[in-house]
mmCIF file with all atom_site columns, C-alpha atoms in Angstrom:
data_model
loop_
_atom_site.group_PDB
_atom_site.id
_atom_site.type_symbol
_atom_site.label_atom_id
_atom_site.label_alt_id
_atom_site.label_comp_id
_atom_site.label_asym_id
_atom_site.label_entity_id
_atom_site.label_seq_id
_atom_site.pdbx_PDB_ins_code
_atom_site.Cartn_x
_atom_site.Cartn_y
_atom_site.Cartn_z
_atom_site.occupancy
_atom_site.B_iso_or_equiv
_atom_site.pdbx_formal_charge
_atom_site.auth_seq_id
_atom_site.auth_comp_id
_atom_site.auth_asym_id
_atom_site.auth_atom_id
_atom_site.pdbx_PDB_model_num
ATOM 1  C CA . MET A 1 1  ? 17.372  5.472   -8.052  1.00 0.00 ? 1  MET A CA 1
ATOM 2  C CA . LEU A 1 2  ? 17.242  3.555   -4.148  1.00 0.00 ? 2  LEU A CA 1
ATOM 3  C CA . VAL A 1 3  ? 13.485  3.894   -3.240  1.00 0.00 ? 3  VAL A CA 1
ATOM 4  C CA . VAL A 1 4  ? 13.185  2.842   0.714   1.00 0.00 ? 4  VAL A CA 1
ATOM 5  C CA . LEU A 1 5  ? 9.498   2.666   1.565   1.00 0.00 ? 5  LEU A CA 1
ATOM 6  C CA . LYS A 1 6  ? 9.102   4.424   5.251   1.00 0.00 ? 6  LYS A CA 1
ATOM 7  C CA . SER A 1 7  ? 4.962   3.766   5.628   1.00 0.00 ? 7  SER A CA 1
ATOM 8  C CA . LEU A 1 8  ? 1.729   3.657   4.453   1.00 0.00 ? 8  LEU A CA 1
ATOM 9  C CA . LEU A 1 9  ? -1.414  4.795   5.487   1.00 0.00 ? 9  LEU A CA 1
ATOM 10 C CA . VAL A 1 10 ? -5.025  3.877   3.649   1.00 0.00 ? 10 VAL A CA 1
ATOM 11 C CA . PHE A 1 11 ? -7.794  5.455   4.869   1.00 0.00 ? 11 PHE A CA 1
ATOM 12 C CA . SER A 1 12 ? -11.463 4.802   3.798   1.00 0.00 ? 12 SER A CA 1
ATOM 13 C CA . THR A 1 13 ? -13.387 8.179   3.206   1.00 0.00 ? 13 THR A CA 1
ATOM 14 C CA . THR A 1 14 ? -16.623 6.088   2.980   1.00 0.00 ? 14 THR A CA 1
ATOM 15 C CA . ASN A 1 15 ? -16.676 3.835   6.583   1.00 0.00 ? 15 ASN A CA 1
ATOM 16 C CA . ASP A 1 16 ? -14.313 5.728   8.194   1.00 0.00 ? 16 ASP A CA 1
ATOM 17 C CA . LYS A 1 17 ? -11.726 2.654   8.426   1.00 0.00 ? 17 LYS A CA 1
ATOM 18 C CA . CYS A 1 18 ? -7.635  3.434   7.770   1.00 0.00 ? 18 CYS A CA 1
ATOM 19 C CA . PHE A 1 19 ? -4.810  0.813   8.086   1.00 0.00 ? 19 PHE A CA 1
ATOM 20 C CA . PHE A 1 20 ? -1.486  1.754   8.631   1.00 0.00 ? 20 PHE A CA 1
ATOM 21 C CA . THR A 1 21 ? 2.264   0.089   8.873   1.00 0.00 ? 21 THR A CA 1
ATOM 22 C CA . GLU A 1 22 ? 5.622   1.271   8.771   1.00 0.00 ? 22 GLU A CA 1
ATOM 23 C CA . PHE A 1 23 ? 8.187   -0.614  7.025   1.00 0.00 ? 23 PHE A CA 1
ATOM 24 C CA . HIS A 1 24 ? 11.999  -1.417  8.302   1.00 0.00 ? 24 HIS A CA 1
ATOM 25 C CA . GLU A 1 25 ? 14.382  -0.209  5.780   1.00 0.00 ? 25 GLU A CA 1
ATOM 26 C CA . ASN A 1 26 ? 16.671  -3.040  5.028   1.00 0.00 ? 26 ASN A CA 1
ATOM 27 C CA . PHE A 1 27 ? 14.119  -5.756  5.546   1.00 0.00 ? 27 PHE A CA 1
ATOM 28 C CA . ASN A 1 28 ? 10.166  -7.150  5.490   1.00 0.00 ? 28 ASN A CA 1
ATOM 29 C CA . ILE A 1 29 ? 8.335   -9.894  5.253   1.00 0.00 ? 29 ILE A CA 1
ATOM 30 C CA . VAL A 1 30 ? 4.352   -10.243 4.060   1.00 0.00 ? 30 VAL A CA 1
ATOM 31 C CA . LYS A 1 31 ? 2.927   -13.040 6.012   1.00 0.00 ? 31 LYS A CA 1
ATOM 32 C CA . GLY A 1 32 ? -0.443  -14.104 6.405   1.00 0.00 ? 32 GLY A CA 1
ATOM 33 C CA . LYS A 1 33 ? -3.271  -16.749 6.010   1.00 0.00 ? 33 LYS A CA 1
ATOM 34 C CA . ASN A 1 34 ? -5.436  -16.987 3.019   1.00 0.00 ? 34 ASN A CA 1
ATOM 35 C CA . THR A 1 35 ? -7.425  -13.806 2.449   1.00 0.00 ? 35 THR A CA 1
ATOM 36 C CA . SER A 1 36 ? -5.833  -11.788 5.041   1.00 0.00 ? 36 SER A CA 1
ATOM 37 C CA . GLY A 1 37 ? -4.560  -8.857  2.133   1.00 0.00 ? 37 GLY A CA 1
ATOM 38 C CA . LYS A 1 38 ? -0.980  -9.901  1.316   1.00 0.00 ? 38 LYS A CA 1
ATOM 39 C CA . SER A 1 39 ? -2.044  -8.592  -1.992  1.00 0.00 ? 39 SER A CA 1
ATOM 40 C CA . THR A 1 40 ? -4.161  -5.934  -1.331  1.00 0.00 ? 40 THR A CA 1
ATOM 41 C CA . LEU A 1 41 ? -1.085  -4.322  0.358   1.00 0.00 ? 41 LEU A CA 1
ATOM 42 C CA . ILE A 1 42 ? 1.616   -5.211  -2.354  1.00 0.00 ? 42 ILE A CA 1
ATOM 43 C CA . GLN A 1 43 ? -1.146  -3.626  -4.980  1.00 0.00 ? 43 GLN A CA 1
ATOM 44 C CA . SER A 1 44 ? -1.959  -0.670  -2.687  1.00 0.00 ? 44 SER A CA 1
ATOM 45 C CA . ILE A 1 45 ? 2.078   0.348   -2.310  1.00 0.00 ? 45 ILE A CA 1
ATOM 46 C CA . ILE A 1 46 ? 1.875   -0.553  -6.761  1.00 0.00 ? 46 ILE A CA 1
ATOM 47 C CA . TYR A 1 47 ? -0.885  1.868   -7.413  1.00 0.00 ? 47 TYR A CA 1
ATOM 48 C CA . THR A 1 48 ? 0.526   4.635   -5.188  1.00 0.00 ? 48 THR A CA 1
ATOM 49 C CA . PHE A 1 49 ? 3.837   4.768   -7.525  1.00 0.00 ? 49 PHE A CA 1
ATOM 50 C CA . GLY A 1 50 ? 0.862   5.060   -10.278 1.00 0.00 ? 50 GLY A CA 1
ATOM 51 C CA . VAL A 1 51 ? 1.324   1.228   -11.887 1.00 0.00 ? 51 VAL A CA 1
ATOM 52 C CA . ASN A 1 52 ? -2.502  -0.174  -11.892 1.00 0.00 ? 52 ASN A CA 1
ATOM 53 C CA . ASP A 1 53 ? -1.908  -3.301  -14.213 1.00 0.00 ? 53 ASP A CA 1
ATOM 54 C CA . GLY A 1 54 ? -5.228  -4.133  -14.137 1.00 0.00 ? 54 GLY A CA 1
ATOM 55 C CA . ARG A 1 55 ? -8.413  -2.018  -13.757 1.00 0.00 ? 55 ARG A CA 1
ATOM 56 C CA . GLU A 1 56 ? -10.216 -5.411  -12.488 1.00 0.00 ? 56 GLU A CA 1
ATOM 57 C CA . LYS A 1 57 ? -7.814  -6.126  -9.797  1.00 0.00 ? 57 LYS A CA 1
ATOM 58 C CA . ILE A 1 58 ? -7.846  -2.806  -7.616  1.00 0.00 ? 58 ILE A CA 1
ATOM 59 C CA . GLU A 1 59 ? -11.800 -1.849  -8.321  1.00 0.00 ? 59 GLU A CA 1
ATOM 60 C CA . GLU A 1 60 ? -13.171 -3.491  -5.295  1.00 0.00 ? 60 GLU A CA 1
ATOM 61 C CA . ILE A 1 61 ? -10.490 -1.761  -3.202  1.00 0.00 ? 61 ILE A CA 1
ATOM 62 C CA . LEU A 1 62 ? -10.780 1.863   -5.091  1.00 0.00 ? 62 LEU A CA 1
ATOM 63 C CA . LYS A 1 63 ? -14.758 1.577   -4.310  1.00 0.00 ? 63 LYS A CA 1
ATOM 64 C CA . ASN A 1 64 ? -14.268 2.552   -1.216  1.00 0.00 ? 64 ASN A CA 1
ATOM 65 C CA . ASN A 1 65 ? -13.336 6.408   -1.309  1.00 0.00 ? 65 ASN A CA 1
ATOM 66 C CA . LEU A 1 66 ? -9.683  5.343   -0.803  1.00 0.00 ? 66 LEU A CA 1
ATOM 67 C CA . ILE A 1 67 ? -6.475  7.951   0.157   1.00 0.00 ? 67 ILE A CA 1
ATOM 68 C CA . PHE A 1 68 ? -3.641  6.669   -0.010  1.00 0.00 ? 68 PHE A CA 1
ATOM 69 C CA . ARG A 1 69 ? -0.259  8.100   1.392   1.00 0.00 ? 69 ARG A CA 1
ATOM 70 C CA . LEU A 1 70 ? 2.985   6.346   1.167   1.00 0.00 ? 70 LEU A CA 1
ATOM 71 C CA . ASP A 1 71 ? 6.359   7.823   2.725   1.00 0.00 ? 71 ASP A CA 1
ATOM 72 C CA . LEU A 1 72 ? 9.340   6.596   1.291   1.00 0.00 ? 72 LEU A CA 1
ATOM 73 C CA . ILE A 1 73 ? 12.868  8.199   0.798   1.00 0.00 ? 73 ILE A CA 1
ATOM 74 C CA . ALA A 1 74 ? 14.416  8.480   -2.891  1.00 0.00 ? 74 ALA A CA 1
ATOM 75 C CA . ASN A 1 75 ? 18.067  8.140   -3.407  1.00 0.00 ? 75 ASN A CA 1
ATOM 76 C CA . SER A 1 76 ? 19.833  8.324   -6.380  1.00 0.00 ? 76 SER A CA 1
ATOM 77 C CA . ASN A 1 77 ? 23.449  7.186   -6.439  1.00 0.00 ? 77 ASN A CA 1
#
């Protein structure tokens, strides 16, 4: 199965903050300084797929009552 990520929206119901990004269908680079949120972005994507490889890793994120929306296209070839 081929999965193409289109966009990610994360919204906090606690403090009315949100994050939105769109992905290119061929190639994406996640770049930033230490503690800028690169790992948090990847963890958020993995979490929306229902994978939680360690509750302690995402517990800080989830305490903000977040809503995740990951738009994607899935093709089975």
